[in-house]
Short mmCIF file of C-alpha atoms in Angstrom, two decimals:
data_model
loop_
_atom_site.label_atom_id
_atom_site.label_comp_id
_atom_site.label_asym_id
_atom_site.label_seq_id
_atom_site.Cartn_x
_atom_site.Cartn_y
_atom_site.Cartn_z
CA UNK A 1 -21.38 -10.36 21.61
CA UNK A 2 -24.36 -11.54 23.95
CA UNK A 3 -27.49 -10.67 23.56
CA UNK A 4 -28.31 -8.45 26.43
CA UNK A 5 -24.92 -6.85 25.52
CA UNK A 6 -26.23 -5.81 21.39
CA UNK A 7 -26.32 -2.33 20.32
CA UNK A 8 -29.81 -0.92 19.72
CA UNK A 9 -28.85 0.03 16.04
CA UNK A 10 -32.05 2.07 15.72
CA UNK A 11 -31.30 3.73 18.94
CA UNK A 12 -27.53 4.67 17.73
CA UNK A 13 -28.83 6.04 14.56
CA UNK A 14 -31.52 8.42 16.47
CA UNK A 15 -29.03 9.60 18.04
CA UNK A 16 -26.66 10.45 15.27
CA UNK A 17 -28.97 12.37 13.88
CA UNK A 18 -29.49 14.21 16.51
CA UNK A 19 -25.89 14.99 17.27
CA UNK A 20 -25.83 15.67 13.30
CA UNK A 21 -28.25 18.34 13.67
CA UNK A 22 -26.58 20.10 16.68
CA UNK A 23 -23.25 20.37 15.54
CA UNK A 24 -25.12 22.03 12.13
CA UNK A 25 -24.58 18.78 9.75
CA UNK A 26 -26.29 16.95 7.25
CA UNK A 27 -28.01 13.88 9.26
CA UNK A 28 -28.33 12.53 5.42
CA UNK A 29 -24.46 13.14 4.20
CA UNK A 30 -23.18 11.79 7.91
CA UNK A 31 -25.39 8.56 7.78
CA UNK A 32 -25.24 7.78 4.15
CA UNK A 33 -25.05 3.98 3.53
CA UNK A 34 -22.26 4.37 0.90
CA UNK A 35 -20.10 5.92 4.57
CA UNK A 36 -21.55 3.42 6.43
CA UNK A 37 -21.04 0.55 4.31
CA UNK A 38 -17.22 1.87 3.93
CA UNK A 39 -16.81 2.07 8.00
CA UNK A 40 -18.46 -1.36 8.70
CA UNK A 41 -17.75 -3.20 5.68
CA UNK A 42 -21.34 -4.23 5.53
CA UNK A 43 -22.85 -4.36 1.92
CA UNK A 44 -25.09 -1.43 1.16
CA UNK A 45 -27.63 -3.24 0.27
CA UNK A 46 -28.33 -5.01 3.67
CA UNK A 47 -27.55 -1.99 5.81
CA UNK A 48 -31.37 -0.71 6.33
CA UNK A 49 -32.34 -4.53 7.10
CA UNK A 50 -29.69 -4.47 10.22
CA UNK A 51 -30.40 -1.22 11.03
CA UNK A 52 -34.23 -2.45 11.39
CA UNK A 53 -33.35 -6.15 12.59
CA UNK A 54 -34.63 -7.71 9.95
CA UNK A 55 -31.02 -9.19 8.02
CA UNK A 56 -30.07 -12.39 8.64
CA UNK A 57 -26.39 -12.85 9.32
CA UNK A 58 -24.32 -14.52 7.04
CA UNK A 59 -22.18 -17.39 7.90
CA UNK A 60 -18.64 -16.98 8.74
CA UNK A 61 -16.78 -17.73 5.72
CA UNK A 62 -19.28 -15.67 3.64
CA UNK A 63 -19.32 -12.73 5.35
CA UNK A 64 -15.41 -12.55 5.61
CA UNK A 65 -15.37 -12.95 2.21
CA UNK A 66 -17.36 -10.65 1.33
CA UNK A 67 -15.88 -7.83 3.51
CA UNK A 68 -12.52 -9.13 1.96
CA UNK A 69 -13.84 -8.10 -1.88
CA UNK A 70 -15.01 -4.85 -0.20
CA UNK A 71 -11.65 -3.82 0.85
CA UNK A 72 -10.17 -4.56 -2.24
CA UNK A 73 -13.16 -2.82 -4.17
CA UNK A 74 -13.08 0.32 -2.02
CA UNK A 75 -9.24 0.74 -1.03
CA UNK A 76 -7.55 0.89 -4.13
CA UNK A 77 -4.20 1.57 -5.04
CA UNK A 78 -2.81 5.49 -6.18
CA UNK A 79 -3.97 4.65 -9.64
CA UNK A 80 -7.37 3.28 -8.78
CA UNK A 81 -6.63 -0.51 -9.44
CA UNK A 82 -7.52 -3.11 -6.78
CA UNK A 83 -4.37 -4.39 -5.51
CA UNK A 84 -3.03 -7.57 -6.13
CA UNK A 85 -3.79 -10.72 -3.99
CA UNK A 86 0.19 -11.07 -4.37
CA UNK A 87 0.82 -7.65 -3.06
CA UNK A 88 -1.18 -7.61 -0.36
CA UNK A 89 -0.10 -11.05 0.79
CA UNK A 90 3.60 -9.96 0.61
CA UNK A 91 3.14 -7.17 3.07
CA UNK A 92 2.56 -10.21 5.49
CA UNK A 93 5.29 -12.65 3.99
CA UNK A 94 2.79 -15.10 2.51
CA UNK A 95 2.18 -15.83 -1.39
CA UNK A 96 -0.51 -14.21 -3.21
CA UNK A 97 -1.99 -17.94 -3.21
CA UNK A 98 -2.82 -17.90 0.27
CA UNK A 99 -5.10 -15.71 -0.36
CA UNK A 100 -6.81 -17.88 -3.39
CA UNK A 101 -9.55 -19.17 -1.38
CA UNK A 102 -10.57 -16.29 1.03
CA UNK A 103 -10.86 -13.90 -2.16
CA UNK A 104 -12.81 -16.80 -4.33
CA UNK A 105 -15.00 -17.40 -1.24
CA UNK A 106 -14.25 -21.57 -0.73
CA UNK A 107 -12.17 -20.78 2.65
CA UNK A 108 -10.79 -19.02 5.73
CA UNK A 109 -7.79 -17.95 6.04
CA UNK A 110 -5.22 -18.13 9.09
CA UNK A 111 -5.85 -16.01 11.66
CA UNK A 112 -2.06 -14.58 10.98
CA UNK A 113 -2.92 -14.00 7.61
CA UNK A 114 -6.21 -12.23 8.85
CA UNK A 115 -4.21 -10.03 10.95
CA UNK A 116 -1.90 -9.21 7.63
CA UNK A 117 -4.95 -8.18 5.28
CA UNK A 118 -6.35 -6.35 8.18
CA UNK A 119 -2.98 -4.22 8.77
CA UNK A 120 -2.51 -4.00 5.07
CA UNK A 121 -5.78 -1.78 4.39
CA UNK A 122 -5.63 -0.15 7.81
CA UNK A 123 -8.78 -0.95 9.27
CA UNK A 124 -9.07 -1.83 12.66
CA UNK A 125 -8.08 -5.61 13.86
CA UNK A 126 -10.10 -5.84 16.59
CA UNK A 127 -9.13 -6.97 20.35
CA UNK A 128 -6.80 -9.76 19.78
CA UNK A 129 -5.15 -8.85 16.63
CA UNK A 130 -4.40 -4.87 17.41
CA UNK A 131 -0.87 -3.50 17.56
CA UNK A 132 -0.44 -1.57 20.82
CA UNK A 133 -0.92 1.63 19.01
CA UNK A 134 -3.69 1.43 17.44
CA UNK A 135 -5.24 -0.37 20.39
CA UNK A 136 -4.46 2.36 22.74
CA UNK A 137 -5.58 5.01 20.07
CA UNK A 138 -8.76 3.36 19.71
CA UNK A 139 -9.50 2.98 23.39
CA UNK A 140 -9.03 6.78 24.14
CA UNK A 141 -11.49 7.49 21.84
CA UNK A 142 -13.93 5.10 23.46
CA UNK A 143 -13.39 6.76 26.76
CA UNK A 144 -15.96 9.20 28.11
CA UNK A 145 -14.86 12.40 30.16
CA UNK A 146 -11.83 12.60 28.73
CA UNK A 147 -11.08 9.43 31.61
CA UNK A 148 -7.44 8.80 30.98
CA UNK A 149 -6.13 6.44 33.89
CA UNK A 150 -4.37 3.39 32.55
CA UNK A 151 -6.34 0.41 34.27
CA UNK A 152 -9.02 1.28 32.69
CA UNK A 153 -7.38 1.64 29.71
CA UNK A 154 -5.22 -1.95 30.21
CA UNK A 155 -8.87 -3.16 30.43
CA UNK A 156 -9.88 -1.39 27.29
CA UNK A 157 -7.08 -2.96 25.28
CA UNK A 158 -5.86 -6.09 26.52
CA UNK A 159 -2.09 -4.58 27.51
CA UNK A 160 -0.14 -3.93 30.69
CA UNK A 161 -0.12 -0.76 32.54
CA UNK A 162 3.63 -0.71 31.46
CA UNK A 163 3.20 -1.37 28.02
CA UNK A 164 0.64 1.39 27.55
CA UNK A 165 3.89 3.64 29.03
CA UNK A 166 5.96 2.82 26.76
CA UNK A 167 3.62 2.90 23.73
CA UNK A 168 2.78 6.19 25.07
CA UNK A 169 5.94 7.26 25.27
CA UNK A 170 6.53 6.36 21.46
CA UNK A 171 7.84 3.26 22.09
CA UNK A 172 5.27 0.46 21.86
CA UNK A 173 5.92 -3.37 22.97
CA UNK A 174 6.72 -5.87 20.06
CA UNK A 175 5.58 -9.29 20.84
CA UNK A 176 5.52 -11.90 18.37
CA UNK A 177 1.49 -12.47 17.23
CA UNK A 178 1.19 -15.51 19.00
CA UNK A 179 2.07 -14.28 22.71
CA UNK A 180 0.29 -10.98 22.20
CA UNK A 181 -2.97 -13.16 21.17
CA UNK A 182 -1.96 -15.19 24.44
CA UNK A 183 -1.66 -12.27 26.68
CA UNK A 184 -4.97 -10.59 25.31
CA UNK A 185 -7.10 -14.18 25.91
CA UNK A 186 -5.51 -14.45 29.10
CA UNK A 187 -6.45 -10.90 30.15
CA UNK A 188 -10.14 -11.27 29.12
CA UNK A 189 -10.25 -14.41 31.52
CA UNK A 190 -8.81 -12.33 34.28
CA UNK A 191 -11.25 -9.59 34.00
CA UNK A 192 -14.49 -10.83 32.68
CA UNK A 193 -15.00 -13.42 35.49
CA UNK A 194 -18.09 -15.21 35.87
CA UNK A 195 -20.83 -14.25 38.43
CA UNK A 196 -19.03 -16.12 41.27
CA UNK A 197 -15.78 -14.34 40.42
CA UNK A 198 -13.71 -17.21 39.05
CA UNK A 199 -12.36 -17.15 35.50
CA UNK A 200 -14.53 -19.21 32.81
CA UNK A 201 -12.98 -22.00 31.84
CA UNK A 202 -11.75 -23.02 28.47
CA UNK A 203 -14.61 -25.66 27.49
CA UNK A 204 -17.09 -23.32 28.57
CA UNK A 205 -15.71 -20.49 26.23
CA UNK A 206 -14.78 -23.23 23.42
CA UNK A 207 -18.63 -24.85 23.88
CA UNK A 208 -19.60 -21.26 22.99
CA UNK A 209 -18.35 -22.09 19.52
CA UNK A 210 -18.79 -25.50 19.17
CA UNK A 211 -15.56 -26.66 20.45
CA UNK A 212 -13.68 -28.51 22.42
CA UNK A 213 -11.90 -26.85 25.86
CA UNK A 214 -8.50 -28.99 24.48
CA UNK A 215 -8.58 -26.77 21.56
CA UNK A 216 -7.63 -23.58 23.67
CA UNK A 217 -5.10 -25.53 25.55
CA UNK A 218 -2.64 -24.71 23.08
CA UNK A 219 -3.56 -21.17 23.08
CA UNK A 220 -3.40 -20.23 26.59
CA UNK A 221 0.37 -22.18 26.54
CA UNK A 222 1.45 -19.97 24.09
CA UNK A 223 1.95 -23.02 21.53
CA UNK A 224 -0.21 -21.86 18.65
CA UNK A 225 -2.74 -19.54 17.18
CA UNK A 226 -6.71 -20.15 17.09
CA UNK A 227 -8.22 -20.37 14.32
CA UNK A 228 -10.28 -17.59 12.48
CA UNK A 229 -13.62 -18.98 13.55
CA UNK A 230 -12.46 -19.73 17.29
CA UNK A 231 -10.97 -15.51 17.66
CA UNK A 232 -14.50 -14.59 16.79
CA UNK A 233 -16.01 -16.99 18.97
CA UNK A 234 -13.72 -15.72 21.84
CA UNK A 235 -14.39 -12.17 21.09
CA UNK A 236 -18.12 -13.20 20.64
CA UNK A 237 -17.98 -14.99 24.31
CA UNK A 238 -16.45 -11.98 26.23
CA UNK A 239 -18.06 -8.87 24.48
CA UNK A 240 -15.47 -7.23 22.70
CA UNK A 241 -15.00 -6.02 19.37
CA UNK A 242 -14.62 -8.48 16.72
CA UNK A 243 -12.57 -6.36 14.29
CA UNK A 244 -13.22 -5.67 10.61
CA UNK A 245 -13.42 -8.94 8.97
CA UNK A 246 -14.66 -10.67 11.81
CA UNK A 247 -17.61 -8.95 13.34
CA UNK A 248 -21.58 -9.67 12.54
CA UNK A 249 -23.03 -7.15 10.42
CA UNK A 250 -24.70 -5.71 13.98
CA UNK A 251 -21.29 -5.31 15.59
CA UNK A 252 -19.49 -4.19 12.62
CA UNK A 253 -22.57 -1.37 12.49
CA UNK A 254 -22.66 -0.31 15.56
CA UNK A 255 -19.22 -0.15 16.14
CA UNK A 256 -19.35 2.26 12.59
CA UNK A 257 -22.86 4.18 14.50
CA UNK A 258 -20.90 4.60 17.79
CA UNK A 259 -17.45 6.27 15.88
CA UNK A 260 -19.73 8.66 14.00
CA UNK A 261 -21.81 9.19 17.32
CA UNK A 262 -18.74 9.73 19.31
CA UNK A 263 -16.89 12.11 16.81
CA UNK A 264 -19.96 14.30 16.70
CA UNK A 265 -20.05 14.25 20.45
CA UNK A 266 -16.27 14.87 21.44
CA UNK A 267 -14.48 16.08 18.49
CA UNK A 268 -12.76 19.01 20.40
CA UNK A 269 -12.61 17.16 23.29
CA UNK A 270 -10.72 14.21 21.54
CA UNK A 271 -8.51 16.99 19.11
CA UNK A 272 -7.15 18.30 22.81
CA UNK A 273 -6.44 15.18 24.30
CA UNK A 274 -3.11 14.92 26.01
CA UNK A 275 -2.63 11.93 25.39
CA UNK A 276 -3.39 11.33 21.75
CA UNK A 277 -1.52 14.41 21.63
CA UNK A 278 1.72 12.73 23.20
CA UNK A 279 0.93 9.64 20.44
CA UNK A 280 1.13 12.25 17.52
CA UNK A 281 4.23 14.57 18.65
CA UNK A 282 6.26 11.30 19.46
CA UNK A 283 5.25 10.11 15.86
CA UNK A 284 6.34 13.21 13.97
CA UNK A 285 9.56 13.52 16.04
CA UNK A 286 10.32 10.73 14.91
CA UNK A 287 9.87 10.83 11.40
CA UNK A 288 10.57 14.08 11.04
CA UNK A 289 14.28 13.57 12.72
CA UNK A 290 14.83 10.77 10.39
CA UNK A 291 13.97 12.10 7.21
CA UNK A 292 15.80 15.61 7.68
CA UNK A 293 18.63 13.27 6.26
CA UNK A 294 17.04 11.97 3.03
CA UNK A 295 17.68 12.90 -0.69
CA UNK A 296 15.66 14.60 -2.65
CA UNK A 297 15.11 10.92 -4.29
CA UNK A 298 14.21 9.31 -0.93
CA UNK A 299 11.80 12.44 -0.84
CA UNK A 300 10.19 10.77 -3.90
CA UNK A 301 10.17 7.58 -2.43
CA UNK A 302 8.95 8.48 1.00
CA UNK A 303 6.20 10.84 -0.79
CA UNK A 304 5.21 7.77 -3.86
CA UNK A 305 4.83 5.67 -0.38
CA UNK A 306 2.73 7.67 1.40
CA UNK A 307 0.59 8.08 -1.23
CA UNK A 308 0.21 4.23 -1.94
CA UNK A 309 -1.03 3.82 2.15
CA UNK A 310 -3.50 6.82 1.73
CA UNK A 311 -4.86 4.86 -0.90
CA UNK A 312 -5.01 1.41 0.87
CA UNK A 313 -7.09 3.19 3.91
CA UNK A 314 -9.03 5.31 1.32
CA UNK A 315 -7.77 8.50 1.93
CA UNK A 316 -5.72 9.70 -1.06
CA UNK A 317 -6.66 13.55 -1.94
CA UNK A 318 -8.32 14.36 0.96
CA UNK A 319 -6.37 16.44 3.80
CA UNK A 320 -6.38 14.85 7.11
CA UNK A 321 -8.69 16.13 9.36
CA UNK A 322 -7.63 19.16 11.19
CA UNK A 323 -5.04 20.37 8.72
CA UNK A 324 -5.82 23.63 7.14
CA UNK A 325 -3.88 23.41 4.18
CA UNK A 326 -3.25 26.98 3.70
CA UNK A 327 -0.04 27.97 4.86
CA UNK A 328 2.22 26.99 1.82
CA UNK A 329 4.95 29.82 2.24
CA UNK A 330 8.16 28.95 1.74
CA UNK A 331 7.24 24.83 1.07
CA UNK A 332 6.98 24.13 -2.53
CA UNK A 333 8.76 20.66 -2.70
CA UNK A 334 6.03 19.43 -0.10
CA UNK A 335 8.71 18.18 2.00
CA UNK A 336 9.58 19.75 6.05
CA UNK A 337 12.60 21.70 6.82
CA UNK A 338 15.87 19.05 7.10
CA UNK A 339 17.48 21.50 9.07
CA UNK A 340 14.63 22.50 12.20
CA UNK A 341 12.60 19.37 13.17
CA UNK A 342 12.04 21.02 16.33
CA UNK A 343 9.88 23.35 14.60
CA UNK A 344 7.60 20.72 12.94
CA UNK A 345 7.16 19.53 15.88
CA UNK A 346 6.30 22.81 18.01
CA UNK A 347 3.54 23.92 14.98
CA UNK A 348 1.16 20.63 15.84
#
């Protein structure tokens, strides 16, 4: 992110306490650093120094390291182990040992991979790695006034008009990684020009990072992926988010600030959205339809699975937000009627 483009992290926290305060919260529960620390991924310890712009930021490979062991340490598994570096690499079809050197802190790891781990906890990937859904999801939130119209949010995310449609309309685009990393690069040249109104060109985005403009060639064809250190540097060149594991500590705070800020702000307003509505009723239609025709073993399953991704994104035992958890009549097995989906899907 440029420098005229930085969040004022003192500014951001001002004004979540004030929104804190308002809405009748605890400014001290809402900005605790143990919260903050578990939104950003930034170690407690150096969250008052980047608050006050004072912390040094860490180089690359240590800081993506570090916010690696603090997934692992803070999304456990539904017994409250750290998962494996074998089970967490087989959610992306990779062996545990590719992992070896990002977790020991002597490496990167592929910007695939990165992607993987990132999808795997459930934290946000950032620009160029997010799936449409989450992407879209994310950008509504972002938007103020409830603003809804899809060129601004195709320029929010990265995607077409049309796939925004269909990922609206429950069925979201799936491109292979390396042409939706294509498409995303390609849109950010498109529409952050330079002053004159032509698109940068690739050595003067690479020369941001140290690199060579022949080392994006390959990218832009749709040949291969960049490398971990060349996505941030893109992101870093154009302004937009850098994602969990690759942000600075400043991003990856104020990008935590601006959520809390935000939810204080517009939590009805973002609970009545239409269109996160849509993304939520096509979601539970959908599941809903297909498991009115499991057994009361693939109940187990589905339930034992659940659990296991509510403890990856560190949610296990608390009720989702907006769920009031006390209408219980008539559901003692936990699982939905098999026989009226309609009706789950009329009582969101």
């Amino acid at each position: 992110m440029r420098a005229a483009a930085r969040p004022d992290l003192t500014a951001l926290w001002q004004r979540v306490e004030e929104l804190s305060e308002r809405h009748g919260q605890d400014p001290a529960h809402v900005l605790a650093v143990p919260r903050l620390s578990h939104l950003s991924g930034v170690e407690p310890g150096r969250i008052p120094a980047v608050i006050a712009g004072r912390a040094a930021e860490l180089p690359l490979e240590q800081r993506v390291h570090q916010r690696f062991l603090r997934l692992r340490a803070t999304r456990r598994d539904k017994h409250g182990r750290e998962w494996p570096l074998a089970a967490i690499a087989q959610d992306f079809d990779a062996p545990g040992a590719s992992l070896g050197p990002l977790n020991a802190g002597t490496g990167l790891l592929r910007l695939g991979h990165a992607a993987g781990v990132q999808r795997f906890f459930g934290v946000y990937a950032g620009f160029l790695l997010a799936d449409a859904k989450s992407a879209v999801e994310r950008a509504l939130a972002l938007i103020p006034d409830g603003r809804d119209d899809l060129e601004h949010l195709s320029r929010l995310t990265g995607m077409t008009p049309q796939a925004i449609r269909l990922t609206l309309d429950g069925r979201p685009p799936r491109l292979p990684l390396r042409e939706q990393v294509r498409e995303r690069f390609e849109h950010l040249r498109r529409t952050r020009v330079r002053e004159d109104g032509q698109p940068h060109s690739l050595a003067a985005i690479a020369k941001s990072f140290d690199a060579s403009g022949q080392s994006l060639t390959r990218l832009t064809q749709g040949e291969g992926l960049p490398n971990l250190a060349a996505a941030a540097g893109i992101q870093r060149f154009f302004g937009v988010e850098g994602g969990f594991l690759m942000s600075d500590d400043t991003e990856a705070l104020g990008t935590a600030l601006t959520a809390l800020a935000r939810e204080l702000e517009c939590a009805q307003r973002q609970q009545e959205n239409p269109m996160l509505a849509v993304l939520r009723a096509h979601d539970v239609r959908s599941i809903v339809t297909r498991a009115g025709r499991l057994s009361p073993r693939g109940w187990k399953s589905l339930a034992d699975h659940l659990d296991d991704l509510l403890a990856r994104e560190g949610q296990l035992g608390r009720p989702a937000r907006g769920e009031t958890g006390g209408d219980t009549d008539g559901e003692t097995d936990g699982s939905p009627s098999a026989t009226d989906p309609a009706a789950e899907g009329g009582a969101r």
